[in-house]
Amino acid sequence: MDFAEFYSASRDDCLRAVLASVGNLDTAQEVVDEAFARAWVAWRKVSAHPAPQAWVVRTALTAGVSAWRRRRRELPLGAGWESVHPDPASGAGRDEPVDAEAMAALLRLPVRQRQVVALRIFLDLDTNRVADILGIAPGTVTAHLARAMAALRGEFAPLRQRETS
Amino acid sequence: MMNDGELITAVKESFSRVHAATPLEVVVRRGRARRARRWIAGLAGAGALAAGAALGVTLLVPGAGPGEVRLAAWSVATRPGGTVTVAISELRDAARLQRTLRADGVPATIRFRNENPPACLYYPYYPQEPRKLDLLMQRIFPQIGFTSSSTGAAFAINRSAIPRGAGLWINVIPPQTRPGPAGSGIDTVGFSTAWALVYASGHCPSP
């Protein structure tokens, strides 16, 4: 698989996994873009990785955000700046692609539980691979996942009932 | 009661409208910029001469040639083809940096403090099409990165991409650490740098 095929096949899942972890679409898109750029640079190594998608997500979650564009956005530049040069990624006026209550439910989870959920659900990784990526024991992954699923069940069940009623 | 399969499906469905918007070519260009950052990082460090020689860039000490100035605080070098590289390690002598860049054909206004450009100076290029503006700025700043100290700013300016009559407002403020979104574990460290297109003349057009 060449990089273009990998990017086409993986970018949505990677973005969703990172979004579920960081909770902000702009931040998620930025760090995923950076991670894919790093994957392009190191494609020979990444393509040989047992789970290249996991490499991208881990890189996105752990890499310091060193991109110019991100630093630029974070400047406290005052009202005039935004009105003259609106940032295309600011999200203003954009339809939110994630249900707000579902996102809020995920964000109420502790960070580590959220990361485990993101890697298990969106990348479909097994326990050992998640443990390897997060640098924790497989048993800890299992415990985090069980707690997260219990918490999410309590949050999502009412949402599902509301949708079907 | 939802079982695990139903719950996983529900979580996945709640994200089903999330799609990555960045085109492949943008990611590849970013990767190329990242790879090229090595030589930008070298500009302000001890390895500058070696990095420059490897890439065919002639790096000289101050006064050794036109278009090349290296100070402790910052350095400017003009590469063959017209690209001007800037590496800033300390926020000192903005006026001289501005003069140096203008002498090299870059109509820049430099500020080393957090200051907005006057609203009347905005250059009205693609005001309603921010994506085009973003792409234009990527052409003007084809390479970005850090200095070897990791906290400094380094970037390259492609003079030929600057629209006729436009100037660059470049604002660099000191290193700072800012927490990212709650729980993200992401911090921003280093100089913050912002830009804007302004009128090169410093005057607004008549309405």
Short mmCIF file of C-alpha atoms in Angstrom, two decimals:
data_model
loop_
_atom_site.label_atom_id
_atom_site.label_comp_id
_atom_site.label_asym_id
_atom_site.label_seq_id
_atom_site.Cartn_x
_atom_site.Cartn_y
_atom_site.Cartn_z
CA MET A 1 0.00 0.00 0.00
CA ASP A 2 1.39 3.40 -0.88
CA PHE A 3 0.91 6.48 1.24
CA ALA A 4 -1.94 7.88 -0.86
CA GLU A 5 -3.96 4.68 -0.47
CA PHE A 6 -3.25 4.58 3.24
CA TYR A 7 -4.28 8.19 3.69
CA SER A 8 -7.49 7.74 1.74
CA ALA A 9 -8.45 4.63 3.69
CA SER A 10 -7.44 5.81 7.16
CA ARG A 11 -7.91 9.52 7.51
CA ASP A 12 -11.54 9.49 8.66
CA ASP A 13 -11.03 6.78 11.27
CA CYS A 14 -7.89 8.46 12.58
CA LEU A 15 -9.63 11.81 12.79
CA ARG A 16 -12.59 10.27 14.64
CA ALA A 17 -10.31 8.48 17.10
CA VAL A 18 -8.36 11.64 17.83
CA LEU A 19 -11.51 13.75 18.00
CA ALA A 20 -12.96 11.36 20.57
CA SER A 21 -9.80 11.86 22.61
CA VAL A 22 -9.29 15.61 22.39
CA GLY A 23 -12.91 16.74 22.02
CA ASN A 24 -12.29 19.58 19.58
CA LEU A 25 -12.58 19.14 15.83
CA ASP A 26 -10.16 21.90 14.86
CA THR A 27 -7.50 20.61 17.24
CA ALA A 28 -8.10 17.04 16.11
CA GLN A 29 -7.83 17.94 12.42
CA GLU A 30 -4.66 19.90 13.05
CA VAL A 31 -2.84 17.18 14.98
CA VAL A 32 -4.02 14.45 12.58
CA ASP A 33 -2.75 16.47 9.62
CA GLU A 34 0.58 16.85 11.38
CA ALA A 35 0.71 13.15 12.20
CA PHE A 36 -0.02 12.15 8.60
CA ALA A 37 2.66 14.58 7.42
CA ARG A 38 5.11 12.84 9.74
CA ALA A 39 3.90 9.49 8.44
CA TRP A 40 4.64 10.65 4.90
CA VAL A 41 8.16 11.63 5.93
CA ALA A 42 8.73 8.28 7.65
CA TRP A 43 6.58 6.18 5.33
CA ARG A 44 9.13 3.42 4.92
CA LYS A 45 9.06 2.83 8.67
CA VAL A 46 5.36 3.51 9.16
CA SER A 47 4.27 1.21 6.34
CA ALA A 48 6.11 -1.62 8.05
CA HIS A 49 4.38 -0.90 11.36
CA PRO A 50 1.90 -3.62 12.40
CA ALA A 51 -0.83 -0.98 12.77
CA PRO A 52 -0.02 2.18 10.77
CA GLN A 53 -3.31 3.81 11.77
CA ALA A 54 -2.34 3.39 15.41
CA TRP A 55 1.04 4.97 14.66
CA VAL A 56 -0.76 8.02 13.25
CA VAL A 57 -3.17 8.30 16.18
CA ARG A 58 -0.44 7.90 18.75
CA THR A 59 1.68 10.49 16.98
CA ALA A 60 -1.27 12.86 16.82
CA LEU A 61 -2.03 12.45 20.51
CA THR A 62 1.51 12.75 21.78
CA ALA A 63 3.20 15.12 19.39
CA GLY A 64 3.62 18.66 20.49
CA VAL A 65 1.74 20.85 18.09
CA SER A 66 4.54 22.61 16.34
CA ALA A 67 2.74 23.80 13.27
CA TRP A 68 2.72 27.43 12.43
CA ARG A 69 -0.94 27.48 11.61
CA ARG A 70 -1.94 26.21 15.00
CA ARG A 71 0.19 28.73 16.83
CA ARG A 72 -1.20 31.43 14.65
CA ARG A 73 -4.76 30.54 15.56
CA GLU A 74 -4.06 30.62 19.26
CA LEU A 75 -2.86 34.20 19.29
CA PRO A 76 -5.06 36.62 21.19
CA LEU A 77 -5.33 38.91 18.21
CA GLY A 78 -8.46 40.89 18.91
CA ALA A 79 -11.75 41.28 17.15
CA GLY A 80 -10.57 43.08 14.03
CA TRP A 81 -8.32 40.22 13.00
CA GLU A 82 -11.09 37.67 12.89
CA SER A 83 -13.49 39.90 11.03
CA VAL A 84 -11.04 40.70 8.26
CA HIS A 85 -9.37 37.30 7.93
CA PRO A 86 -11.82 34.69 9.19
CA ASP A 87 -10.05 31.43 9.89
CA PRO A 88 -11.51 28.76 7.62
CA ALA A 89 -11.05 26.16 10.33
CA SER A 90 -12.48 28.16 13.20
CA GLY A 91 -15.76 26.34 12.99
CA ALA A 92 -17.84 29.48 13.08
CA GLY A 93 -21.18 28.84 11.51
CA ARG A 94 -20.34 25.25 10.64
CA ASP A 95 -22.80 22.45 11.29
CA GLU A 96 -21.37 20.35 14.08
CA PRO A 97 -20.73 16.87 12.68
CA VAL A 98 -20.87 15.20 16.10
CA ASP A 99 -23.94 15.12 18.29
CA ALA A 100 -23.20 17.51 21.14
CA GLU A 101 -24.60 15.22 23.82
CA ALA A 102 -22.63 12.25 22.53
CA MET A 103 -19.43 14.29 22.53
CA ALA A 104 -20.19 15.59 26.01
CA ALA A 105 -20.65 12.02 27.22
CA LEU A 106 -17.24 11.06 25.87
CA LEU A 107 -15.60 14.15 27.33
CA ARG A 108 -16.92 13.27 30.77
CA LEU A 109 -14.76 10.14 30.72
CA PRO A 110 -11.27 10.38 32.21
CA VAL A 111 -8.65 10.96 29.51
CA ARG A 112 -7.21 7.45 29.61
CA GLN A 113 -10.64 5.83 29.35
CA ARG A 114 -11.42 8.09 26.42
CA GLN A 115 -8.22 7.10 24.66
CA VAL A 116 -8.93 3.42 25.19
CA VAL A 117 -12.44 3.84 23.79
CA ALA A 118 -11.12 5.77 20.79
CA LEU A 119 -8.55 3.13 19.93
CA ARG A 120 -10.86 0.17 20.48
CA ILE A 121 -13.94 1.56 18.78
CA PHE A 122 -12.63 3.66 15.93
CA LEU A 123 -9.48 1.74 15.09
CA ASP A 124 -10.78 -1.64 16.18
CA LEU A 125 -7.51 -2.51 17.88
CA ASP A 126 -7.19 -5.42 20.26
CA THR A 127 -6.31 -5.05 23.93
CA ASN A 128 -2.63 -5.82 23.54
CA ARG A 129 -2.18 -3.30 20.74
CA VAL A 130 -4.00 -0.60 22.73
CA ALA A 131 -1.82 -1.40 25.74
CA ASP A 132 1.28 -1.10 23.60
CA ILE A 133 0.22 2.24 22.14
CA LEU A 134 -0.73 3.79 25.45
CA GLY A 135 2.17 2.23 27.35
CA ILE A 136 -0.01 0.54 29.95
CA ALA A 137 -0.68 -3.06 30.92
CA PRO A 138 -3.31 -5.06 29.00
CA GLY A 139 -5.20 -5.60 32.23
CA THR A 140 -5.37 -1.86 32.74
CA VAL A 141 -6.78 -1.46 29.24
CA THR A 142 -9.47 -4.00 30.05
CA ALA A 143 -10.35 -2.21 33.28
CA HIS A 144 -10.47 1.22 31.61
CA LEU A 145 -12.63 -0.15 28.82
CA ALA A 146 -15.08 -1.80 31.21
CA ARG A 147 -15.50 1.40 33.21
CA ALA A 148 -15.82 3.51 30.09
CA MET A 149 -18.43 1.23 28.54
CA ALA A 150 -20.44 1.23 31.76
CA ALA A 151 -20.37 5.02 31.90
CA LEU A 152 -21.21 5.42 28.22
CA ARG A 153 -24.04 2.93 28.44
CA GLY A 154 -25.68 5.16 31.03
CA GLU A 155 -25.19 8.19 28.78
CA PHE A 156 -26.07 6.73 25.39
CA ALA A 157 -29.08 4.62 26.39
CA PRO A 158 -31.27 7.69 27.11
CA LEU A 159 -30.11 9.26 23.84
CA ARG A 160 -31.05 6.14 21.93
CA GLN A 161 -34.44 5.96 23.68
CA ARG A 162 -35.12 9.61 22.84
CA GLU A 163 -34.29 8.97 19.17
CA THR A 164 -36.59 5.95 18.93
CA SER A 165 -39.52 7.39 20.91
CA MET B 1 -30.19 -2.20 28.30
CA MET B 2 -27.74 -1.72 25.42
CA ASN B 3 -25.24 -4.50 24.95
CA ASP B 4 -21.61 -3.76 24.04
CA GLY B 5 -22.21 -4.17 20.32
CA GLU B 6 -25.14 -1.76 20.32
CA LEU B 7 -23.17 0.74 22.37
CA ILE B 8 -20.18 0.60 20.03
CA THR B 9 -22.50 1.08 17.08
CA ALA B 10 -24.14 4.07 18.76
CA VAL B 11 -20.79 5.71 19.50
CA LYS B 12 -19.60 5.10 15.94
CA GLU B 13 -22.82 6.48 14.48
CA SER B 14 -22.45 9.66 16.50
CA PHE B 15 -19.16 10.29 14.65
CA SER B 16 -20.28 9.08 11.22
CA ARG B 17 -20.53 12.61 9.83
CA VAL B 18 -16.93 13.40 10.78
CA HIS B 19 -14.71 13.38 7.70
CA ALA B 20 -11.14 14.52 7.28
CA ALA B 21 -11.18 17.56 5.04
CA THR B 22 -7.50 17.94 4.28
CA PRO B 23 -6.53 16.95 0.72
CA LEU B 24 -3.66 14.52 0.24
CA GLU B 25 -1.53 17.10 -1.52
CA VAL B 26 -1.72 19.42 1.50
CA VAL B 27 -0.51 16.64 3.80
CA VAL B 28 2.33 15.79 1.41
CA ARG B 29 3.33 19.44 1.14
CA ARG B 30 3.34 19.64 4.92
CA GLY B 31 5.53 16.55 5.05
CA ARG B 32 7.96 18.10 2.60
CA ALA B 33 8.07 21.26 4.71
CA ARG B 34 8.72 19.15 7.78
CA ARG B 35 11.60 17.38 6.09
CA ALA B 36 13.01 20.67 4.91
CA ARG B 37 12.75 22.11 8.42
CA ARG B 38 16.09 20.51 9.23
CA TRP B 39 17.94 23.05 7.21
CA ILE B 40 15.83 25.90 8.53
CA ALA B 41 16.61 24.79 12.07
CA GLY B 42 20.26 24.80 11.20
CA LEU B 43 20.26 28.43 10.20
CA ALA B 44 20.43 29.75 13.76
CA GLY B 45 22.65 27.04 15.18
CA ALA B 46 26.20 25.88 15.12
CA GLY B 47 25.45 23.59 12.23
CA ALA B 48 24.37 26.39 9.93
CA LEU B 49 27.37 26.30 7.66
CA ALA B 50 27.30 22.55 7.25
CA ALA B 51 23.57 22.49 6.58
CA GLY B 52 23.86 25.33 4.11
CA ALA B 53 26.69 23.69 2.25
CA ALA B 54 24.77 20.45 1.96
CA LEU B 55 21.87 22.27 0.35
CA GLY B 56 23.87 24.63 -1.78
CA VAL B 57 23.04 27.60 0.45
CA THR B 58 25.84 30.09 0.94
CA LEU B 59 25.79 31.22 4.54
CA LEU B 60 28.06 34.10 5.37
CA VAL B 61 28.90 36.08 8.46
CA PRO B 62 27.60 39.69 8.70
CA GLY B 63 29.21 41.91 6.14
CA ALA B 64 30.54 39.03 4.10
CA GLY B 65 28.07 39.47 1.30
CA PRO B 66 24.84 41.14 0.20
CA GLY B 67 21.54 39.78 1.45
CA GLU B 68 23.04 37.85 4.34
CA VAL B 69 22.98 39.04 7.92
CA ARG B 70 23.58 36.91 10.98
CA LEU B 71 23.16 38.39 14.44
CA ALA B 72 22.87 36.63 17.77
CA ALA B 73 19.19 37.50 17.86
CA TRP B 74 18.25 36.60 14.30
CA SER B 75 19.57 35.80 10.86
CA VAL B 76 18.42 36.46 7.32
CA ALA B 77 19.72 34.73 4.22
CA THR B 78 18.74 34.94 0.57
CA ARG B 79 18.80 31.67 -1.33
CA PRO B 80 19.24 31.19 -5.05
CA GLY B 81 15.81 31.53 -6.60
CA GLY B 82 14.78 34.40 -4.40
CA THR B 83 13.58 32.69 -1.25
CA VAL B 84 14.53 34.55 1.92
CA THR B 85 15.03 32.56 5.11
CA VAL B 86 14.57 34.08 8.54
CA ALA B 87 15.52 32.53 11.89
CA ILE B 88 14.68 34.38 15.10
CA SER B 89 16.17 33.29 18.42
CA GLU B 90 15.72 36.45 20.46
CA LEU B 91 13.20 39.24 20.10
CA ARG B 92 15.65 42.10 19.64
CA ASP B 93 16.17 44.76 16.98
CA ALA B 94 12.95 44.38 15.05
CA ALA B 95 13.63 47.61 13.17
CA ARG B 96 16.90 46.28 11.76
CA LEU B 97 15.27 43.00 10.79
CA GLN B 98 12.57 44.94 8.99
CA ARG B 99 15.17 47.03 7.16
CA THR B 100 17.15 43.92 6.24
CA LEU B 101 14.11 42.18 4.81
CA ARG B 102 13.05 45.24 2.84
CA ALA B 103 16.56 45.56 1.46
CA ASP B 104 16.18 41.96 0.31
CA GLY B 105 12.95 42.79 -1.47
CA VAL B 106 10.50 41.56 1.16
CA PRO B 107 7.98 44.32 1.96
CA ALA B 108 7.74 43.30 5.61
CA THR B 109 6.63 45.05 8.75
CA ILE B 110 8.10 43.34 11.82
CA ARG B 111 6.73 43.52 15.35
CA PHE B 112 8.16 41.72 18.38
CA ARG B 113 5.17 42.21 20.61
CA ASN B 114 1.59 41.13 20.52
CA GLU B 115 0.12 43.82 18.37
CA ASN B 116 -2.58 43.81 15.74
CA PRO B 117 -1.94 45.55 12.44
CA PRO B 118 -4.10 48.63 11.99
CA ALA B 119 -7.37 47.57 10.42
CA CYS B 120 -7.04 50.04 7.56
CA LEU B 121 -3.84 48.32 6.43
CA TYR B 122 -5.38 44.98 5.65
CA TYR B 123 -4.78 44.04 2.07
CA PRO B 124 -8.16 42.98 0.72
CA TYR B 125 -6.99 39.83 -1.04
CA TYR B 126 -9.69 37.16 -1.21
CA PRO B 127 -11.51 38.63 1.80
CA GLN B 128 -14.50 36.38 1.18
CA GLU B 129 -12.48 33.31 0.28
CA PRO B 130 -10.33 32.47 3.29
CA ARG B 131 -9.26 29.13 1.82
CA LYS B 132 -7.64 30.93 -1.12
CA LEU B 133 -5.96 33.27 1.32
CA ASP B 134 -4.69 30.30 3.29
CA LEU B 135 -3.22 28.72 0.16
CA LEU B 136 -1.66 32.02 -0.84
CA MET B 137 0.02 32.33 2.56
CA GLN B 138 1.32 28.78 2.22
CA ARG B 139 2.96 29.83 -1.03
CA ILE B 140 4.40 32.95 0.56
CA PHE B 141 5.67 30.96 3.58
CA PRO B 142 6.61 27.61 1.97
CA GLN B 143 8.66 26.47 4.95
CA ILE B 144 8.14 27.02 8.64
CA GLY B 145 9.71 25.63 11.75
CA PHE B 146 11.79 26.22 14.79
CA THR B 147 15.34 27.37 15.38
CA SER B 148 17.80 24.93 16.88
CA SER B 149 16.93 26.28 20.35
CA SER B 150 13.43 24.85 19.75
CA THR B 151 11.82 28.01 21.08
CA GLY B 152 12.76 30.32 18.24
CA ALA B 153 10.85 30.89 15.03
CA ALA B 154 12.19 30.09 11.57
CA PHE B 155 10.52 30.46 8.22
CA ALA B 156 11.18 31.00 4.55
CA ILE B 157 9.53 33.71 2.47
CA ASN B 158 8.92 33.29 -1.24
CA ARG B 159 9.11 36.87 -2.49
CA SER B 160 7.61 36.09 -5.88
CA ALA B 161 4.38 34.82 -4.26
CA ILE B 162 3.60 38.15 -2.61
CA PRO B 163 0.89 39.94 -4.64
CA ARG B 164 1.84 43.22 -6.26
CA GLY B 165 1.20 46.07 -3.84
CA ALA B 166 0.90 43.83 -0.81
CA GLY B 167 3.19 43.74 2.21
CA LEU B 168 3.67 41.25 5.04
CA TRP B 169 2.88 42.05 8.65
CA ILE B 170 4.86 39.57 10.77
CA ASN B 171 4.26 39.57 14.50
CA VAL B 172 6.36 37.42 16.83
CA ILE B 173 5.70 37.28 20.56
CA PRO B 174 7.77 35.57 23.27
CA PRO B 175 7.71 31.85 24.07
CA GLN B 176 4.82 30.75 26.18
CA THR B 177 3.11 27.59 27.24
CA ARG B 178 -0.59 27.42 26.71
CA PRO B 179 -2.73 24.47 27.72
CA GLY B 180 -4.69 22.85 24.95
CA PRO B 181 -8.33 21.80 25.26
CA ALA B 182 -9.18 20.28 28.62
CA GLY B 183 -7.81 16.80 28.93
CA SER B 184 -6.08 16.82 25.58
CA GLY B 185 -2.63 16.81 27.12
CA ILE B 186 -1.47 19.12 24.35
CA ASP B 187 0.47 22.26 25.13
CA THR B 188 1.86 24.91 22.85
CA VAL B 189 5.43 25.93 23.54
CA GLY B 190 7.62 28.37 21.69
CA PHE B 191 7.31 31.67 19.91
CA SER B 192 3.91 32.54 18.58
CA THR B 193 4.00 33.99 15.12
CA ALA B 194 1.22 35.64 13.18
CA TRP B 195 1.02 37.26 9.80
CA ALA B 196 -1.29 39.40 7.75
CA LEU B 197 -1.27 40.87 4.29
CA VAL B 198 -1.20 44.64 4.36
CA TYR B 199 -0.70 47.39 1.83
CA ALA B 200 3.00 47.65 1.08
CA SER B 201 2.69 51.42 0.81
CA GLY B 202 1.44 51.70 4.37
CA HIS B 203 -1.54 53.69 3.13
CA CYS B 204 -5.11 52.62 2.59
CA PRO B 205 -6.64 53.11 -0.85
CA SER B 206 -9.19 55.84 -1.25
CA PRO B 207 -12.74 54.55 -0.81
#
